[in-house]
Amino acid sequence: MPKNSSLHIANKAKQDEFYTQWSDIKKEVQAYIEYNPDVFRGKTILCPCDDPEWSNFTKFFALHFVEYGLKKFISTSYAVESKVNMEYYQASFFEEQSPIFDEKKTRAKGKIFILDSEDVNHDGKIDIEDLQWNYMDGDGDFRSKEVEEFRNEADVIITNPPFSLFREFLNWIIEDNKRFLIISNMNAITYKEVFPLIKNNRMWMGLGFGRSFQGFIVPESYPLNGTEARIDKDGNRIVSTNNTIWLTNIEHGRRHQPLHLMTMADNLKHSKHKKVKEKLAYDKYDNYDAIEIPFTDAIPSDYQGVMGVPISFLYKYCPEQFEIIKFRKGDDGKDLSINGKCPYFRILIKNKKCNWFCEGRKDEQTNRTA
Ligand SMILES: C[S@@+](CC[C@H](N)C(=O)[O-])C[C@H]1O[C@@H](n2cnc3c(N)ncnc32)[C@H](O)[C@@H]1O
């Protein structure tokens, strides 16, 4: 993560108030629905670490409750008094007008919103108007027993969790074997707890990635750092998101689209990357029997050995095409290096199709010589 990016600074300062925009949620969720229209049918979705009165996640799933065939939708928020760096707080108009509004609880307690198939206002349809809410007993911390029970009840967990507690949050989902769709930072891939999940195909990248995100809304007190930080036409303060990704274990179509690649000979002759084209051969690592591939689109389709690729490769990773072998380290336990220099985090992969392709060619040759 660039050292001066808003998210880097926020992570250091434990600033977690980054609100996801409707367009980013819509684009991502629709891709799963397109792949499998029944992906959420009959399911209970939980959005923890949310802020139901303001959150686009809650509004989005309440709007699509019937269309997606949800059984139940639950979202929980974290008490304002428990948040770090939240100087300003104003209860929403919706809450203040409610008969259960409580001046003390509004700051000290988490809130829970539930939508199920009960037509609360008897208007003949289930929508956001049927959301029922209440204060929680505790502050809505996802690690509390209270939220844990909702986690246990849920089939799918969807949210943008606090960056400062990312490892804990992911572990909280994984330990209960949930389906999930969460927002993260690319750097999380480098965490030692995270990479094995990717390697073993228990988690993969969603579709939205880096600049395809519209950015996050942040509170007044957050600095607008980074070249793409801005104030939008509605006065929202938006920060840039170069490193943001979705992580999931829900299937989507792009994950099964193989990359179209050139052979090694063609790459060395025709690659659009000077760094590849100028060479007679791909570099080899000093401390692992593998070749260095500086760009994902320069992976040779016909190479049978192990290859080191940048972590952005995961955005294009198709498990039918490649096998992930290892992350970052050579045989000596040190970072992979070429002539003593270490390229930025590499993932070691192997071409699966190549084996099939080469085997095919070998068979062809054997047949021809027979
Ligand atoms: C990145 S924001 C995202 C908010 C919302 N889900 C969205 O995407 O618009 C993460 C939220 O988690 C809350 N949070 C921080 N620590 C938490 C905890 N231990 N338990 C639950 N929520 C927490 C933060 O206050 C913040 O509102």
Coordinates of N, CA and C in Angstrom, one line a residue, residues 79-229:
A79 N -21.5 0.5 18.5 CA -21.9 1.7 19.3 C -20.9 2.8 19.0
V80 N -21.4 4.0 18.9 CA -20.5 5.1 18.6 C -19.5 5.4 19.7
E81 N -19.9 5.1 21.0 CA -18.9 5.3 22.0 C -17.7 4.3 22.0
S82 N -17.9 3.2 21.3 CA -16.8 2.2 21.2 C -15.9 2.5 20.0
K83 N -16.4 3.3 19.1 CA -15.5 3.6 17.9 C -14.4 4.5 18.3
V84 N -13.3 4.3 17.5 CA -12.1 5.1 17.7 C -12.3 6.4 16.8
N85 N -11.8 7.5 17.4 CA -11.8 8.8 16.6 C -13.2 9.2 16.1
M86 N -14.3 9.0 16.8 CA -15.6 9.5 16.4 C -16.0 10.6 17.3
E87 N -15.6 11.9 16.9 CA -15.9 13.0 17.8 C -17.4 13.4 17.6
Y88 N -17.9 13.3 16.4 CA -19.2 13.9 16.1 C -20.2 12.7 15.9
Y89 N -21.3 12.9 16.6 CA -22.4 11.9 16.4 C -23.8 12.5 16.5
Q90 N -24.6 12.2 15.6 CA -26.0 12.7 15.7 C -26.9 11.6 15.3
A91 N -27.8 11.2 16.3 CA -28.7 10.1 16.0 C -29.5 10.5 14.7
S92 N -29.9 9.5 14.0 CA -30.7 9.8 12.7 C -32.1 10.2 13.1
F93 N -32.7 10.9 12.1 CA -34.1 11.4 12.3 C -35.0 10.2 12.5
F94 N -34.7 9.1 11.8 CA -35.5 7.9 11.9 C -35.5 7.3 13.3
E95 N -34.3 7.3 13.9 CA -34.1 6.8 15.3 C -34.8 7.7 16.3
E96 N -34.6 9.0 16.1 CA -35.1 10.0 17.1 C -36.7 10.0 17.1
Q97 N -37.2 9.7 15.9 CA -38.7 9.7 15.8 C -39.3 8.4 16.4
S98 N -38.5 7.4 16.6 CA -39.0 6.1 17.0 C -39.4 6.0 18.4
P99 N -40.5 5.3 18.7 CA -41.0 5.2 20.2 C -39.9 4.6 21.1
I100 N -39.0 3.8 20.5 CA -38.0 3.2 21.4 C -36.7 4.0 21.5
F101 N -36.7 5.2 21.0 CA -35.5 6.1 21.0 C -35.0 6.2 22.5
D102 N -33.7 6.1 22.7 CA -33.2 6.2 24.1 C -31.9 7.0 24.0
E103 N -31.9 8.1 24.7 CA -30.7 9.1 24.5 C -29.4 8.5 25.0
K104 N -29.4 7.6 26.0 CA -28.2 7.0 26.4 C -27.8 5.8 25.5
K105 N -28.8 5.0 25.2 CA -28.5 3.8 24.4 C -28.0 4.2 23.0
T106 N -28.4 5.3 22.5 CA -28.1 5.7 21.1 C -26.5 5.8 21.0
R107 N -25.8 6.1 22.0 CA -24.4 6.2 22.0 C -23.7 5.0 22.5
A108 N -24.3 4.3 23.4 CA -23.6 3.2 24.1 C -23.8 1.8 23.6
K109 N -24.9 1.7 22.8 CA -25.3 0.3 22.4 C -25.2 0.2 20.9
G110 N -25.0 -1.1 20.5 CA -25.0 -1.4 19.1 C -26.5 -1.4 18.7
K111 N -26.8 -1.5 17.4 CA -28.2 -1.6 16.9 C -28.3 -2.8 16.0
I112 N -29.5 -3.3 16.0 CA -29.7 -4.4 15.1 C -31.0 -4.1 14.2
F113 N -30.9 -4.4 13.0 CA -32.0 -4.3 12.0 C -32.3 -5.7 11.4
I114 N -33.5 -6.0 11.4 CA -33.9 -7.3 10.9 C -35.0 -7.2 9.8
L115 N -34.9 -7.9 8.7 CA -36.0 -7.9 7.7 C -36.2 -9.4 7.4
D116 N -37.4 -9.8 7.7 CA -37.7 -11.2 7.3 C -39.0 -11.2 6.5
S117 N -39.7 -12.3 6.3 CA -40.9 -12.2 5.4 C -42.1 -11.6 6.1
E118 N -42.0 -10.9 7.2 CA -43.2 -10.3 7.8 C -43.5 -8.9 7.3
D119 N -44.7 -8.8 6.8 CA -45.1 -7.5 6.2 C -45.6 -6.6 7.3
V120 N -44.6 -6.0 8.0 CA -44.8 -5.3 9.3 C -45.8 -4.2 9.1
N121 N -45.7 -3.4 8.0 CA -46.7 -2.3 7.8 C -47.9 -2.6 7.0
H122 N -48.1 -3.9 6.7 CA -49.3 -4.4 6.0 C -49.6 -3.6 4.7
D123 N -48.5 -3.4 3.9 CA -48.8 -2.7 2.6 C -48.7 -3.7 1.5
G124 N -48.7 -4.9 1.8 CA -48.7 -6.0 0.7 C -47.4 -6.3 0.1
K125 N -46.3 -5.6 0.6 CA -44.9 -6.0 0.0 C -43.9 -5.9 1.2
I126 N -42.8 -6.7 0.9 CA -41.7 -6.7 1.9 C -40.6 -5.8 1.3
D127 N -40.3 -4.7 2.1 CA -39.2 -3.8 1.6 C -38.6 -3.1 2.9
I128 N -37.8 -2.1 2.6 CA -37.1 -1.4 3.6 C -38.0 -0.9 4.8
E129 N -39.3 -0.6 4.4 CA -40.2 -0.1 5.4 C -40.6 -1.2 6.4
D130 N -40.3 -2.4 6.1 CA -40.6 -3.5 7.1 C -39.4 -3.8 8.0
L131 N -38.3 -3.1 7.8 CA -37.1 -3.4 8.7 C -37.5 -3.1 10.1
Q132 N -37.2 -4.0 11.0 CA -37.5 -3.8 12.4 C -36.1 -3.6 13.1
W133 N -36.1 -2.6 14.0 CA -34.8 -2.4 14.7 C -34.9 -2.3 16.2
N134 N -33.8 -2.4 16.8 CA -33.7 -2.3 18.3 C -32.3 -2.0 18.7
Y135 N -32.1 -1.6 20.0 CA -30.8 -1.5 20.5 C -30.3 -2.9 20.9
M136 N -29.0 -3.2 20.8 CA -28.5 -4.5 21.3 C -28.2 -4.4 22.8
D137 N -28.0 -5.5 23.4 CA -27.6 -5.5 24.8 C -26.2 -4.9 25.0
G138 N -25.3 -5.3 24.0 CA -24.0 -4.8 24.1 C -23.7 -3.7 23.1
D139 N -22.4 -3.6 22.7 CA -22.0 -2.5 21.8 C -22.0 -2.9 20.3
G140 N -22.3 -4.2 20.1 CA -22.4 -4.6 18.7 C -21.0 -5.1 18.1
D141 N -20.0 -5.2 19.1 CA -18.7 -5.7 18.7 C -18.9 -7.1 18.0
F142 N -18.3 -7.3 16.8 CA -18.6 -8.6 16.1 C -18.0 -9.8 17.0
R143 N -17.1 -9.5 17.9 CA -16.5 -10.5 18.7 C -17.4 -10.9 19.9
S144 N -18.5 -10.1 20.1 CA -19.4 -10.4 21.3 C -20.2 -11.6 21.1
K145 N -20.7 -12.3 22.2 CA -21.5 -13.4 22.1 C -22.8 -13.1 21.3
E146 N -23.3 -11.9 21.6 CA -24.5 -11.4 21.0 C -24.5 -11.5 19.4
V147 N -23.4 -10.9 18.9 CA -23.2 -10.9 17.4 C -22.9 -12.3 16.9
E148 N -22.1 -13.0 17.7 CA -21.7 -14.3 17.3 C -22.9 -15.2 17.1
E149 N -24.0 -15.0 17.9 CA -25.2 -15.8 17.7 C -25.8 -15.5 16.3
F150 N -25.8 -14.2 15.9 CA -26.3 -13.9 14.6 C -25.4 -14.5 13.5
R151 N -24.1 -14.5 13.7 CA -23.2 -15.1 12.8 C -23.6 -16.6 12.6
N152 N -23.8 -17.3 13.7 CA -24.1 -18.7 13.7 C -25.4 -19.0 12.9
E153 N -26.3 -18.0 13.0 CA -27.6 -18.2 12.3 C -27.5 -17.9 10.8
A154 N -26.6 -17.1 10.5 CA -26.5 -16.7 9.1 C -25.9 -17.7 8.1
D155 N -26.3 -17.7 6.9 CA -25.6 -18.5 5.8 C -24.5 -17.7 5.1
V156 N -24.7 -16.4 5.0 CA -23.8 -15.6 4.2 C -23.4 -14.3 5.0
I157 N -22.2 -14.0 5.1 CA -21.7 -12.8 5.8 C -21.2 -11.8 4.7
I158 N -21.8 -10.6 4.7 CA -21.4 -9.6 3.7 C -21.1 -8.3 4.4
T159 N -20.0 -7.7 4.2 CA -19.7 -6.4 4.8 C -18.4 -5.9 4.3
N160 N -18.1 -4.6 4.8 CA -16.8 -4.0 4.7 C -16.3 -3.9 6.1
P161 N -15.5 -4.8 6.6 CA -15.2 -4.9 8.0 C -14.1 -3.8 8.4
P162 N -13.9 -3.6 9.7 CA -12.9 -2.6 10.0 C -11.5 -3.1 9.6
F163 N -10.8 -2.2 8.8 CA -9.4 -2.6 8.4 C -8.5 -3.0 9.5
S164 N -8.7 -2.3 10.6 CA -7.7 -2.5 11.7 C -7.9 -3.9 12.4
L165 N -9.1 -4.5 12.2 CA -9.3 -5.8 12.8 C -9.5 -6.9 11.7
F166 N -8.9 -6.7 10.5 CA -9.2 -7.6 9.4 C -8.9 -9.0 9.7
R167 N -7.7 -9.3 10.3 CA -7.3 -10.7 10.5 C -8.3 -11.4 11.4
E168 N -8.7 -10.7 12.5 CA -9.6 -11.2 13.5 C -11.0 -11.5 12.8
F169 N -11.4 -10.5 12.0 CA -12.7 -10.6 11.4 C -12.7 -11.8 10.4
L170 N -11.7 -12.0 9.6 CA -11.7 -13.1 8.7 C -11.7 -14.4 9.4
N171 N -10.9 -14.5 10.5 CA -10.9 -15.7 11.3 C -12.3 -16.0 11.9
W172 N -13.0 -15.0 12.2 CA -14.3 -15.1 12.8 C -15.3 -15.7 11.8
I173 N -15.1 -15.4 10.6 CA -16.0 -16.0 9.5 C -15.6 -17.4 9.2
I174 N -14.3 -17.6 9.1 CA -13.7 -18.8 8.6 C -14.0 -19.9 9.7
E175 N -13.9 -19.6 10.9 CA -14.0 -20.6 12.0 C -15.4 -21.1 12.0
D176 N -16.4 -20.4 11.5 CA -17.8 -20.9 11.4 C -18.1 -21.4 10.0
N177 N -17.1 -21.4 9.1 CA -17.3 -22.0 7.8 C -18.4 -21.3 7.0
K178 N -18.5 -20.0 7.0 CA -19.5 -19.3 6.3 C -19.2 -19.0 4.9
R179 N -20.2 -18.8 4.1 CA -20.1 -18.1 2.8 C -19.9 -16.7 3.1
F180 N -19.0 -16.0 2.3 CA -18.8 -14.6 2.6 C -18.4 -13.8 1.4
L181 N -18.6 -12.5 1.6 CA -18.2 -11.5 0.5 C -17.8 -10.3 1.3
I182 N -16.5 -10.0 1.4 CA -16.1 -8.8 2.2 C -15.1 -8.0 1.4
I183 N -15.0 -6.7 1.9 CA -14.1 -5.8 1.3 C -12.8 -5.9 2.1
S184 N -11.7 -5.8 1.4 CA -10.4 -5.9 2.0 C -9.3 -5.0 1.3
N185 N -8.1 -5.1 1.7 CA -7.0 -4.4 1.1 C -6.1 -5.5 0.5
M186 N -5.6 -5.2 -0.7 CA -4.7 -6.2 -1.3 C -3.6 -6.7 -0.4
N187 N -3.1 -5.8 0.5 CA -2.0 -6.2 1.4 C -2.4 -7.4 2.3
A188 N -3.7 -7.6 2.5 CA -4.1 -8.7 3.4 C -3.7 -10.0 2.8
I189 N -3.6 -10.1 1.5 CA -3.2 -11.3 0.8 C -1.8 -11.8 1.3
T190 N -1.0 -10.8 1.8 CA 0.4 -11.1 2.2 C 0.4 -11.6 3.7
Y191 N -0.7 -11.6 4.4 CA -0.7 -12.0 5.8 C -0.6 -13.5 5.8
K192 N 0.1 -14.0 6.8 CA 0.4 -15.5 6.8 C -0.9 -16.3 7.0
E193 N -1.9 -15.7 7.6 CA -3.1 -16.5 7.9 C -4.0 -16.5 6.6
V194 N -3.8 -15.5 5.7 CA -4.7 -15.3 4.6 C -4.2 -16.2 3.4
F195 N -2.9 -16.2 3.1 CA -2.5 -16.8 1.9 C -2.9 -18.3 1.8
P196 N -2.8 -19.1 2.8 CA -3.2 -20.5 2.7 C -4.6 -20.7 2.3
L197 N -5.5 -19.7 2.6 CA -6.9 -19.9 2.2 C -7.0 -19.7 0.7
I198 N -6.2 -18.8 0.2 CA -6.2 -18.5 -1.3 C -5.5 -19.7 -2.0
K199 N -4.4 -20.2 -1.5 CA -3.7 -21.3 -2.1 C -4.6 -22.6 -2.2
N200 N -5.4 -22.8 -1.1 CA -6.2 -24.0 -1.1 C -7.6 -23.8 -1.6
N201 N -7.8 -22.7 -2.4 CA -9.1 -22.3 -3.0 C -10.2 -22.3 -2.0
R202 N -10.0 -21.8 -0.8 CA -11.1 -21.6 0.2 C -11.5 -20.2 0.2
M203 N -10.8 -19.4 -0.6 CA -11.1 -17.9 -0.7 C -10.5 -17.4 -2.0
W204 N -11.1 -16.5 -2.6 CA -10.6 -15.9 -3.9 C -11.0 -14.5 -4.0
M205 N -10.5 -13.8 -5.0 CA -10.8 -12.4 -5.2 C -12.1 -12.3 -5.9
G206 N -12.9 -11.3 -5.5 CA -14.2 -11.0 -6.2 C -13.9 -10.2 -7.4
L207 N -14.8 -9.5 -7.9 CA -14.6 -8.8 -9.2 C -14.1 -7.4 -9.1
G208 N -14.6 -6.6 -8.2 CA -14.2 -5.2 -8.0 C -12.7 -5.2 -7.5
F209 N -12.0 -4.3 -8.1 CA -10.5 -4.3 -7.8 C -10.0 -2.9 -8.0
G210 N -9.2 -2.4 -7.0 CA -8.5 -1.1 -7.2 C -9.3 0.0 -7.7
R211 N -8.9 0.5 -8.9 CA -9.6 1.6 -9.5 C -11.0 1.4 -9.9
S212 N -11.4 0.1 -10.0 CA -12.8 -0.1 -10.4 C -13.8 0.3 -9.2
F213 N -13.2 0.5 -8.0 CA -14.1 1.0 -6.9 C -14.3 2.5 -7.1
Q214 N -15.5 2.9 -6.7 CA -15.8 4.4 -6.8 C -15.2 5.2 -5.7
G215 N -14.7 4.4 -4.6 CA -14.1 5.1 -3.5 C -15.0 5.0 -2.3
F216 N -14.5 5.3 -1.1 CA -15.3 5.2 0.2 C -15.6 6.6 0.7
I217 N -16.8 6.7 1.3 CA -17.2 7.9 2.0 C -16.6 7.9 3.4
V218 N -15.9 9.0 3.8 CA -15.3 9.1 5.1 C -15.9 10.3 5.9
P219 N -15.8 10.3 7.2 CA -16.3 11.4 8.0 C -15.4 12.7 7.9
E220 N -16.0 13.8 8.3 CA -15.4 15.1 8.3 C -14.0 15.1 8.8
S221 N -13.8 14.3 9.9 CA -12.5 14.4 10.6 C -11.3 13.7 9.9
Y222 N -11.7 12.9 8.8 CA -10.6 12.2 8.1 C -10.0 13.0 7.1
P223 N -8.6 12.9 7.0 CA -7.9 13.7 6.0 C -8.2 13.2 4.6
L224 N -8.3 14.1 3.6 CA -8.5 13.7 2.2 C -7.2 13.5 1.5
N225 N -6.4 12.5 1.9 CA -5.1 12.2 1.3 C -5.2 11.5 0.0
G226 N -4.2 11.5 -0.8 CA -4.2 10.7 -2.1 C -4.7 11.6 -3.2
T227 N -4.2 11.2 -4.4 CA -4.5 12.1 -5.6 C -5.9 12.0 -6.0
E228 N -6.6 10.8 -5.7 CA -8.0 10.7 -6.2 C -9.0 11.1 -5.1
A229 N -8.6 11.6 -4.0 CA -9.5 12.0 -2.9 C -10.3 13.2 -3.4

